[in-house]
XYZ file of C-alpha atoms in Angstrom:
656
model
C 188.704 -25.240 35.305
C 191.734 -23.416 32.556
C 194.919 -20.781 33.190
C 194.560 -17.615 33.952
C 196.711 -16.138 30.754
C 194.393 -13.133 30.460
C 193.067 -12.531 34.262
C 193.405 -13.999 37.145
C 190.313 -14.673 39.880
C 191.144 -13.313 42.830
C 190.614 -15.330 45.702
C 188.234 -14.876 48.120
C 186.267 -12.476 46.707
C 183.207 -14.370 46.511
C 180.518 -13.762 48.663
C 178.372 -17.017 47.886
C 177.928 -19.809 45.827
C 175.557 -17.239 43.366
C 178.656 -14.870 41.984
C 182.071 -16.077 40.272
C 184.982 -15.306 41.403
C 186.152 -12.032 40.459
C 188.483 -11.403 38.025
C 190.971 -8.655 36.871
C 193.545 -7.923 34.430
C 196.547 -9.865 35.588
C 198.543 -6.424 35.466
C 195.738 -4.955 37.007
C 195.700 -7.890 40.547
C 197.434 -5.310 42.358
C 194.961 -2.080 41.396
C 192.694 -0.615 38.974
C 194.372 1.544 36.331
C 192.539 4.964 37.421
C 194.768 7.134 35.238
C 197.105 8.157 32.161
C 199.329 9.573 32.791
C 199.561 9.952 36.542
C 199.091 13.767 37.491
C 196.037 13.898 34.747
C 193.374 13.738 35.410
C 190.509 15.567 33.040
C 189.996 14.997 28.843
C 191.656 18.687 28.526
C 194.258 17.974 30.872
C 195.288 14.792 28.190
C 195.303 17.090 25.039
C 197.126 19.314 26.444
C 199.889 16.845 28.088
C 200.063 15.591 24.267
C 200.537 19.673 22.862
C 203.583 19.636 25.314
C 205.035 16.816 23.924
C 204.576 17.106 20.068
C 202.818 20.828 19.144
C 203.872 20.045 15.546
C 202.254 16.914 15.224
C 199.251 16.859 12.780
C 196.062 15.212 13.591
C 192.761 15.472 12.947
C 192.466 15.185 8.642
C 189.869 15.795 7.170
C 188.505 15.697 3.112
C 186.612 19.313 2.096
C 183.678 18.382 0.654
C 183.415 19.900 -2.191
C 180.213 19.006 -4.180
C 177.970 17.627 -2.113
C 175.962 14.134 -2.734
C 172.692 13.742 -3.368
C 172.187 10.014 -2.615
C 168.079 9.638 -3.132
C 169.317 11.367 -7.194
C 172.098 9.243 -7.232
C 174.393 12.189 -6.945
C 177.969 11.075 -5.445
C 179.541 13.714 -3.385
C 183.236 15.371 -4.439
C 185.918 15.250 -1.893
C 188.984 17.141 -1.738
C 191.966 15.481 0.079
C 192.743 15.406 3.992
C 193.807 18.177 5.259
C 195.706 18.124 8.858
C 196.049 20.505 12.059
C 198.615 20.686 13.809
C 198.311 20.349 17.854
C 199.583 23.861 18.047
C 196.819 25.202 15.674
C 193.999 22.871 17.230
C 194.810 24.446 20.838
C 194.255 27.849 19.303
C 191.082 26.853 17.712
C 189.558 25.324 21.069
C 190.341 28.654 23.130
C 189.042 30.892 20.583
C 185.991 28.629 20.291
C 185.689 27.986 24.100
C 185.893 31.959 24.472
C 183.310 32.288 22.687
C 181.019 29.662 23.878
C 181.649 31.258 27.456
C 180.583 34.971 26.616
C 177.715 33.125 24.906
C 176.930 31.218 27.879
C 174.255 32.215 30.864
C 174.876 32.137 34.141
C 172.927 29.700 36.358
C 172.860 28.971 39.795
C 170.745 25.298 39.315
C 172.608 23.715 36.607
C 176.014 23.424 34.935
C 176.849 25.025 31.405
C 176.599 22.620 28.645
C 176.611 22.214 25.273
C 174.342 19.773 23.430
C 177.212 18.639 19.890
C 174.476 17.487 17.733
C 176.384 16.677 14.919
C 177.570 13.670 12.777
C 181.537 13.055 13.134
C 183.682 15.090 11.996
C 186.960 17.323 13.138
C 184.075 20.363 14.523
C 182.673 18.242 16.742
C 185.821 17.139 18.001
C 187.135 21.072 18.106
C 183.460 21.994 19.467
C 184.504 18.925 22.627
C 188.255 20.089 23.418
C 186.391 23.862 23.450
C 183.455 22.842 25.993
C 186.522 21.034 27.962
C 188.706 24.337 28.164
C 186.103 26.482 29.626
C 184.987 23.397 31.929
C 181.747 23.229 30.313
C 179.831 19.688 29.824
C 179.303 18.457 26.938
C 176.258 16.956 26.219
C 176.243 14.005 23.182
C 173.106 13.484 21.143
C 173.110 11.549 17.990
C 172.250 13.400 14.292
C 169.475 10.411 14.035
C 168.189 10.814 17.288
C 164.566 12.121 15.965
C 162.556 15.234 17.324
C 161.392 13.200 20.349
C 164.896 12.648 21.856
C 166.720 15.491 20.718
C 163.932 18.163 22.420
C 164.098 15.121 25.573
C 168.177 15.571 25.633
C 168.144 18.846 25.684
C 165.551 20.100 28.056
C 166.678 17.143 30.501
C 169.977 18.586 30.425
C 168.973 22.360 30.499
C 171.529 22.700 27.762
C 172.368 26.873 26.739
C 174.246 25.662 23.818
C 173.683 23.603 20.721
C 175.898 22.246 17.864
C 175.327 21.355 15.108
C 175.862 21.139 11.733
C 173.781 22.807 8.930
C 172.122 20.144 7.318
C 170.574 19.694 10.889
C 168.716 23.114 11.091
C 165.350 22.449 9.641
C 165.118 19.373 12.517
C 166.461 22.450 15.051
C 163.989 24.846 13.622
C 160.939 22.372 14.068
C 161.559 21.951 17.350
C 162.224 25.077 18.376
C 158.930 25.371 20.110
C 159.753 22.577 22.444
C 162.825 23.236 23.549
C 162.662 25.427 26.622
C 166.709 26.240 27.698
C 168.797 26.642 24.530
C 169.070 29.995 23.597
C 171.661 29.289 20.691
C 172.666 27.554 18.124
C 176.394 27.717 16.955
C 176.774 24.947 13.378
C 179.091 24.951 10.821
C 178.898 24.164 6.780
C 180.664 22.091 4.303
C 182.985 23.841 2.170
C 180.449 23.687 -0.579
C 177.730 25.999 1.151
C 175.134 25.277 3.226
C 171.691 23.031 1.597
C 169.039 25.167 0.919
C 166.354 23.731 3.808
C 169.219 24.975 5.924
C 169.020 28.694 4.320
C 165.357 28.297 5.019
C 165.040 26.821 8.267
C 168.383 29.747 9.695
C 165.365 32.485 8.902
C 163.531 31.463 12.005
C 166.034 30.048 14.175
C 165.939 33.572 16.465
C 169.868 33.574 17.824
C 172.198 31.431 15.103
C 176.114 32.070 14.701
C 178.518 30.182 12.371
C 181.319 28.807 14.320
C 183.578 31.560 12.600
C 181.795 34.129 14.142
C 182.125 32.351 17.995
C 185.400 32.347 17.442
C 185.728 36.074 16.095
C 183.985 36.390 19.569
C 186.467 34.925 21.542
C 189.211 36.513 20.429
C 187.280 39.707 20.718
C 186.792 38.329 24.112
C 189.671 36.431 25.378
C 189.667 33.968 28.001
C 192.235 31.683 29.876
C 191.493 28.226 29.567
C 189.569 26.945 32.641
C 189.444 23.212 32.818
C 187.178 21.065 35.134
C 190.129 20.650 38.333
C 188.872 16.755 39.025
C 188.285 13.787 37.694
C 185.452 13.236 39.701
C 183.641 16.074 37.628
C 181.281 15.096 34.666
C 182.816 15.335 31.348
C 179.465 13.952 29.546
C 175.754 13.215 29.367
C 176.251 10.785 26.541
C 172.702 9.900 25.547
C 172.240 5.722 24.924
C 171.176 5.087 20.995
C 167.961 3.770 22.644
C 166.374 1.149 20.896
C 163.133 1.357 23.843
C 161.965 4.269 24.905
C 163.028 8.009 25.722
C 166.990 7.755 25.416
C 168.426 7.741 28.726
C 171.764 10.659 30.002
C 174.560 8.829 31.351
C 176.767 10.689 33.429
C 180.436 10.347 33.035
C 183.560 11.691 34.707
C 186.444 12.767 33.061
C 188.499 10.249 35.645
C 186.013 7.342 34.212
C 187.901 9.094 30.209
C 191.268 8.524 31.493
C 190.398 5.479 33.084
C 189.585 4.007 29.777
C 192.362 5.484 28.452
C 195.325 4.788 30.892
C 194.009 1.145 30.439
C 194.062 1.103 26.531
C 197.650 2.654 26.944
C 198.477 -0.817 28.410
C 197.016 -2.986 25.916
C 198.360 -1.042 22.412
C 200.426 -2.881 20.695
C 203.910 -2.404 19.650
C 202.323 -3.136 15.783
C 201.193 0.265 16.492
C 203.525 3.454 15.076
C 202.262 6.297 16.167
C 204.397 8.582 14.285
C 203.229 7.507 10.959
C 200.215 5.570 11.494
C 196.480 6.545 11.434
C 192.850 6.443 12.475
C 189.400 6.566 10.755
C 187.280 8.107 12.411
C 184.056 7.771 10.902
C 181.159 5.786 13.471
C 179.315 8.522 15.326
C 181.257 10.335 18.030
C 177.832 9.639 19.801
C 178.874 6.609 19.981
C 180.867 5.400 23.327
C 183.505 3.295 21.827
C 184.194 5.901 18.966
C 184.043 8.617 21.291
C 187.060 6.857 23.398
C 189.147 6.105 20.719
C 188.727 9.763 19.470
C 190.530 10.811 23.056
C 192.671 8.168 23.584
C 194.199 9.413 19.818
C 194.488 12.687 20.951
C 195.843 11.346 24.401
C 198.571 9.239 22.583
C 198.915 11.415 19.793
C 197.842 8.177 17.085
C 196.617 10.688 14.189
C 193.065 10.508 13.196
C 191.824 11.148 9.956
C 187.849 11.565 9.626
C 185.244 9.919 7.547
C 181.889 9.030 6.389
C 179.672 5.233 6.104
C 178.561 6.533 3.216
C 181.916 7.658 1.400
C 184.368 4.892 2.213
C 184.819 3.015 -0.823
C 186.132 4.514 -3.572
C 182.167 3.477 -5.439
C 180.317 6.319 -3.138
C 182.480 9.157 -4.160
C 182.564 10.764 -7.532
C 186.141 10.659 -9.769
C 187.838 10.383 -6.471
C 188.673 7.442 -3.947
C 186.223 6.369 -1.342
C 188.069 7.805 2.430
C 189.301 4.111 3.524
C 192.042 4.222 0.271
C 192.362 8.302 0.750
C 193.341 8.340 4.670
C 195.258 4.397 4.811
C 194.092 3.810 7.816
C 196.189 1.023 10.122
C 193.255 0.618 12.827
C 189.780 0.396 11.959
C 187.186 0.278 14.337
C 183.339 -1.027 12.566
C 180.105 -2.292 14.294
C 179.426 -5.600 12.991
C 177.177 -4.562 10.036
C 180.375 -3.358 8.312
C 181.901 -5.907 8.693
C 179.261 -7.781 7.662
C 178.521 -6.044 4.900
C 182.505 -5.954 4.034
C 182.933 -9.300 3.674
C 179.779 -9.669 1.984
C 181.115 -6.937 -0.525
C 183.944 -8.920 -1.307
C 181.719 -12.502 -1.712
C 180.490 -10.612 -4.299
C 183.173 -10.214 -6.454
C 184.853 -13.494 -5.786
C 181.922 -14.840 -7.634
C 182.034 -13.188 -9.929
C 185.544 -14.904 -11.304
C 185.912 -18.605 -12.186
C 184.493 -21.753 -10.393
C 188.708 -22.672 -9.866
C 189.169 -18.933 -8.360
C 186.539 -19.140 -5.734
C 187.919 -22.511 -4.448
C 191.176 -20.735 -4.393
C 190.462 -18.062 -2.423
C 188.139 -19.944 0.024
C 190.335 -22.675 0.321
C 192.981 -19.606 1.517
C 190.992 -18.063 3.717
C 190.742 -21.759 5.600
C 194.875 -21.591 5.051
C 195.154 -18.506 6.942
C 193.441 -19.083 9.489
C 195.254 -22.310 9.714
C 197.954 -21.177 9.734
C 198.004 -17.934 11.427
C 196.869 -20.047 14.678
C 199.424 -21.807 14.877
C 202.004 -18.395 15.084
C 203.241 -19.489 11.390
C 203.788 -16.894 8.257
C 201.503 -15.592 5.939
C 203.061 -13.446 3.704
C 202.957 -15.231 0.373
C 199.120 -15.229 1.166
C 198.669 -11.728 1.483
C 200.319 -10.659 -1.193
C 199.274 -13.131 -3.999
C 195.625 -14.020 -3.007
C 195.016 -10.768 -0.724
C 196.731 -8.235 -1.848
C 193.430 -7.227 -3.258
C 190.927 -7.060 -0.775
C 193.589 -5.701 1.510
C 193.849 -3.045 -1.284
C 190.560 -1.646 -0.886
C 190.838 -0.458 2.669
C 194.235 1.315 1.774
C 196.844 -1.281 2.598
C 197.415 -0.391 5.927
C 195.230 -1.283 8.021
C 196.881 -3.617 10.844
C 194.250 -3.790 13.626
C 189.933 -3.786 12.848
C 188.181 -3.594 15.931
C 184.672 -4.383 16.407
C 182.320 -3.275 19.141
C 178.660 -2.461 19.892
C 177.045 -5.594 19.369
C 178.250 -9.653 19.090
C 179.777 -10.360 15.652
C 179.558 -13.851 14.098
C 182.475 -16.555 14.068
C 182.627 -17.001 10.285
C 182.625 -12.747 9.908
C 185.101 -12.486 12.012
C 187.169 -15.410 10.913
C 186.624 -13.884 7.518
C 187.839 -10.464 8.041
C 191.377 -12.035 9.823
C 192.270 -13.588 6.767
C 190.944 -11.464 3.553
C 192.287 -7.934 5.379
C 193.946 -7.707 8.535
C 193.698 -9.437 12.571
C 190.040 -8.300 14.501
C 189.779 -7.812 17.783
C 186.428 -7.738 19.743
C 185.670 -5.420 22.150
C 182.646 -5.604 24.378
C 181.445 -2.427 26.638
C 178.685 0.069 27.628
C 178.038 3.582 27.543
C 177.796 2.730 31.553
C 181.057 1.324 31.710
C 182.488 4.156 29.851
C 182.878 2.255 26.695
C 184.985 -0.948 27.464
C 184.932 -3.692 30.232
C 186.865 -6.059 27.631
C 189.148 -6.382 24.821
C 190.900 -9.271 22.804
C 194.172 -8.574 22.861
C 196.527 -7.877 19.304
C 198.013 -11.047 18.775
C 194.412 -13.294 20.404
C 192.974 -14.669 17.393
C 190.512 -16.962 19.649
C 186.953 -16.699 17.952
C 183.521 -16.569 19.882
C 184.549 -14.640 23.123
C 185.304 -10.284 23.749
C 188.726 -10.923 25.521
C 190.506 -10.174 29.052
C 188.770 -7.339 31.047
C 190.085 -4.092 30.511
C 193.270 -3.122 33.402
C 190.692 -0.089 33.870
C 187.772 -2.768 36.039
C 187.508 -6.044 37.752
C 184.481 -8.723 36.201
C 182.191 -11.010 38.105
C 179.337 -13.947 36.931
C 175.721 -13.498 38.951
C 173.099 -16.025 38.687
C 170.655 -16.090 36.824
C 168.569 -18.400 37.607
C 164.956 -17.541 35.444
C 167.846 -18.423 32.597
C 169.262 -21.196 33.768
C 172.903 -19.431 34.098
C 174.347 -20.123 37.272
C 177.858 -19.317 38.410
C 179.125 -22.627 38.987
C 179.132 -22.670 35.781
C 181.253 -20.553 35.286
C 178.271 -18.401 33.350
C 175.735 -15.051 35.267
C 175.231 -11.410 34.383
C 178.507 -9.845 33.930
C 178.777 -7.423 36.768
C 181.637 -4.588 36.170
C 182.788 -2.462 38.623
C 186.387 -0.172 38.794
C 186.853 4.262 38.558
C 185.438 3.578 34.603
C 182.287 3.216 35.962
C 179.508 5.994 35.534
C 178.245 8.420 37.591
C 174.358 7.607 37.384
C 171.825 8.220 34.898
C 171.058 12.052 34.808
C 167.977 13.057 37.043
C 166.790 9.003 37.878
C 168.310 7.990 40.757
C 165.915 5.162 41.760
C 167.290 3.331 38.030
C 170.777 4.245 38.776
C 169.773 2.305 42.282
C 168.770 -0.553 40.025
C 171.523 -0.390 37.828
C 174.292 -0.504 40.725
C 174.548 -2.506 43.646
C 175.281 -0.514 46.674
C 178.848 -1.568 46.519
C 179.369 0.117 43.327
C 178.840 -3.110 41.318
C 177.396 -2.292 37.583
C 174.795 -4.635 36.338
C 174.835 -5.060 32.683
C 171.708 -7.046 31.847
C 174.338 -9.212 29.569
C 174.407 -12.436 30.260
C 178.836 -13.437 30.469
C 180.249 -16.849 30.307
C 184.556 -17.079 31.578
C 185.930 -19.428 29.248
C 189.684 -20.631 28.282
C 192.422 -18.790 29.481
C 190.169 -16.465 31.468
C 188.359 -15.025 28.807
C 185.198 -13.343 28.586
C 182.627 -15.110 25.808
C 178.141 -12.512 26.132
C 176.070 -15.329 25.750
C 173.184 -13.504 26.359
C 170.574 -10.566 26.675
C 168.401 -11.066 29.608
C 165.665 -8.829 28.512
C 166.063 -10.331 24.846
C 165.982 -13.696 26.668
C 162.732 -15.374 25.254
C 161.075 -18.610 26.259
C 159.631 -20.637 23.692
C 156.861 -23.466 23.581
C 159.127 -26.272 23.595
C 160.088 -24.897 26.877
C 164.123 -23.602 25.650
C 165.697 -20.264 26.202
C 166.614 -18.074 23.128
C 168.968 -15.426 22.625
C 167.963 -13.082 20.202
C 170.637 -11.640 19.835
C 173.017 -14.602 19.682
C 170.897 -16.072 16.687
C 170.739 -13.127 15.252
C 174.572 -12.724 14.966
C 174.691 -16.772 13.923
C 172.229 -15.705 11.261
C 174.154 -12.466 10.233
C 176.825 -14.882 8.307
C 174.812 -15.445 5.643
C 176.412 -13.382 2.548
C 173.238 -12.235 1.693
C 171.806 -10.496 4.881
C 172.556 -6.635 5.740
C 170.513 -6.574 8.865
C 168.376 -10.299 10.625
C 165.582 -9.306 13.255
C 164.436 -13.358 14.700
C 160.988 -13.344 16.072
C 160.144 -15.364 18.851
C 157.188 -15.760 21.173
C 155.855 -18.283 24.362
C 153.723 -19.833 21.367
C 155.899 -20.863 18.581
C 157.687 -24.024 18.677
C 160.768 -22.299 16.639
C 161.651 -18.974 15.535
C 161.752 -16.659 11.790
C 162.663 -13.218 11.155
C 162.755 -10.826 9.390
C 165.334 -9.829 6.980
C 166.902 -6.737 4.846
C 169.180 -7.683 1.986
C 172.352 -6.518 1.335
C 172.014 -4.002 -1.864
C 174.390 -6.198 -3.563
C 172.371 -9.121 -3.738
C 168.834 -7.801 -3.481
C 168.398 -7.588 -6.957
C 169.274 -11.239 -7.823
C 168.356 -13.749 -5.019
C 164.701 -15.524 -3.698
C 164.136 -15.867 -0.617
C 164.192 -19.556 -0.700
C 168.323 -18.503 -1.948
C 168.144 -16.345 1.662
C 166.556 -18.503 3.960
C 168.629 -21.703 2.772
C 172.032 -19.556 3.026
C 170.491 -19.105 6.499
C 170.436 -22.361 7.949
C 173.504 -22.663 6.495
C 174.802 -20.134 8.587
C 172.703 -21.821 11.447
C 174.491 -25.004 11.259
C 177.618 -23.515 10.752
C 177.359 -21.732 14.459
C 176.413 -24.952 15.696
C 172.543 -24.236 16.423
C 170.579 -26.560 17.914
C 167.483 -27.311 15.224
C 165.391 -25.532 17.834
C 167.198 -22.557 17.381
C 166.824 -22.994 13.448
C 164.293 -20.412 11.755
C 160.841 -22.204 10.119
C 160.390 -19.749 7.542
C 161.385 -15.787 6.949
C 159.802 -12.926 4.850
C 162.160 -10.246 2.750
C 161.636 -6.389 3.391
C 162.299 -4.753 0.296
C 163.527 -1.722 1.869
C 167.138 -1.343 3.521
C 166.819 -0.618 7.270
C 168.107 2.455 8.360
C 168.527 5.282 11.388
C 167.102 7.607 8.965
C 164.163 5.802 8.060
C 164.292 5.367 12.780
C 164.658 1.067 12.253
C 167.834 0.845 13.203
C 169.363 3.201 16.314
C 172.735 5.599 15.610
C 175.279 2.729 16.939
C 172.793 0.209 14.041
C 171.452 -2.248 15.825
C 167.934 -3.083 15.878
C 164.884 -1.216 16.306
C 162.717 -3.460 17.057
C 159.101 -2.506 17.762
C 159.542 -0.286 14.509
C 160.562 -3.951 12.456
C 158.099 -5.079 13.918
C 155.171 -2.285 12.948
C 156.319 -1.830 9.302
C 156.154 -5.114 8.569
C 153.158 -6.402 10.283
C 151.753 -7.786 6.879
C 154.798 -9.815 7.337
C 154.522 -11.059 10.822
C 150.658 -12.270 10.142
C 152.268 -14.100 7.437
C 154.218 -16.228 8.966
C 152.050 -16.436 12.300
C 149.104 -17.814 10.015
C 151.657 -20.320 8.146
C 152.818 -21.440 11.853
C 149.702 -21.936 12.534
C 148.524 -23.979 9.713
C 151.566 -26.074 10.326
C 151.279 -26.811 13.748
C 154.466 -24.716 14.271
C 153.002 -22.250 16.824
C 150.086 -23.310 19.862
C 146.767 -21.912 19.714
C 146.189 -19.370 22.574
């Protein structure tokens, strides 16, 4: 079928014709990676391992907020330069903070000690995580945009006693306090510029709240030696999924599962990364599985972490200074597809302001660099002459861009790889401890998510109702290995439905083995819609293709059994919202569809543009920037009805 450059098929591992042979990463054929290094079995142990090697190495750089931003009033924040901590300093802080948290924790016989971290990505988030692990506590992650109901659900279901939050979240905690059954203490931190007024008011009505400095002082008064978890099988995390539908689910992840992923990443880290000098930008929610695992890997491996926020990445987002990208000058940056699509859109918007000949030269250079890179030929002249400014906008030091969380369109991936730096695409889910597969640096192929991680084995199983069969090297992606989760909190039935008796995690995603033994994700079972023509369309796959339009920030494709072709609701980028018409957007979307090779039945019949942005804050996106379809449909009922009536008049939708 194809060679085994990226994965190896294990003979005799298919139970029957309904599944493919099991495939593993070439170095894992004789055994899956289970930990790193072999004598470390907990996250705290991994941190202590690095502390012993490099106690004075700096990491966790954070910029002090000298003036808070107010985006509704268009007031930009003022940020200082990054301030760094050494591993030795981090250890001192986490021991004090851990001892303080332990002193606040009440003895409970029926549940393990748990702390909810309800805060945005920051140095304090990771310090609290390490403090918990130093005392054998479990960490419960809750997105700071989870919403009242989701937050209450997470705190009550886990029976957590302490919640750690940024001061900005205090009004939310005060608002839901009467619905919380087990949390007795709120530990909070604030920016250097002080607490918001709303937080100060909320603090008056919270029964027991302590700032992080007070908890550290408590730890100094009541010191306690580190008492971390003893076994890799001990639960480290209760990670709540962002939940595009229904209540968020608590995913139980073991210390060993986390370290198995770290060990797998260790095998794949390229030589181009210099751990002594390179930096990783941490700005995605640490409550999201991919960001969390990269954070832990950096702590273990010694890669310096620098923090930022999604709203302060660019220079024009801060007052009189540099955005996080240019201030940190990272070598590695993670992003979801929307981040990279927005970056591409911003660059194309700037290019469009230049003379026609410059525009032509820029686009020709993108194609030329793509071709040269595919053949392993040098591209230094193009980088120096054409792409110098685009690379400078991200700090000028990016070596690897990592995308995950959803499918990225091939045009966006190709563009970022040419204009900024090589991009690798990863695939994973919370239940698989973050990563199932990832492209190996240097693999510039498009339309796939690379090789299985050395910590897992993967097979594909028939999805007959949608026409996917193992005989065609297609089927539901099933994963097994030490990084697979322990189960859902207090939901044995769902766990049994998700994990087979012999340990295979059913992901709900449809995959295909392609050239070189790479994995491609081609569909999502629950988002497969059978249309009036009898064809199945995959909503997420279509959205990935149409996201290549430079006009589009987000797109929600709509299809049902009565439609002959899909339609879509669209949210535009900030740069284009004021300058384009709906017809221009529609034509550009059709061009993106043709570029992606979509067949005519998958081309959009109509679109409607939502004038308001879609964000996690207004409930239209999850914290991981995935669509909340039901919320988007409800908000745009009138626009949907317009399209449906138009389709009815034109015979594009069957009558009921």
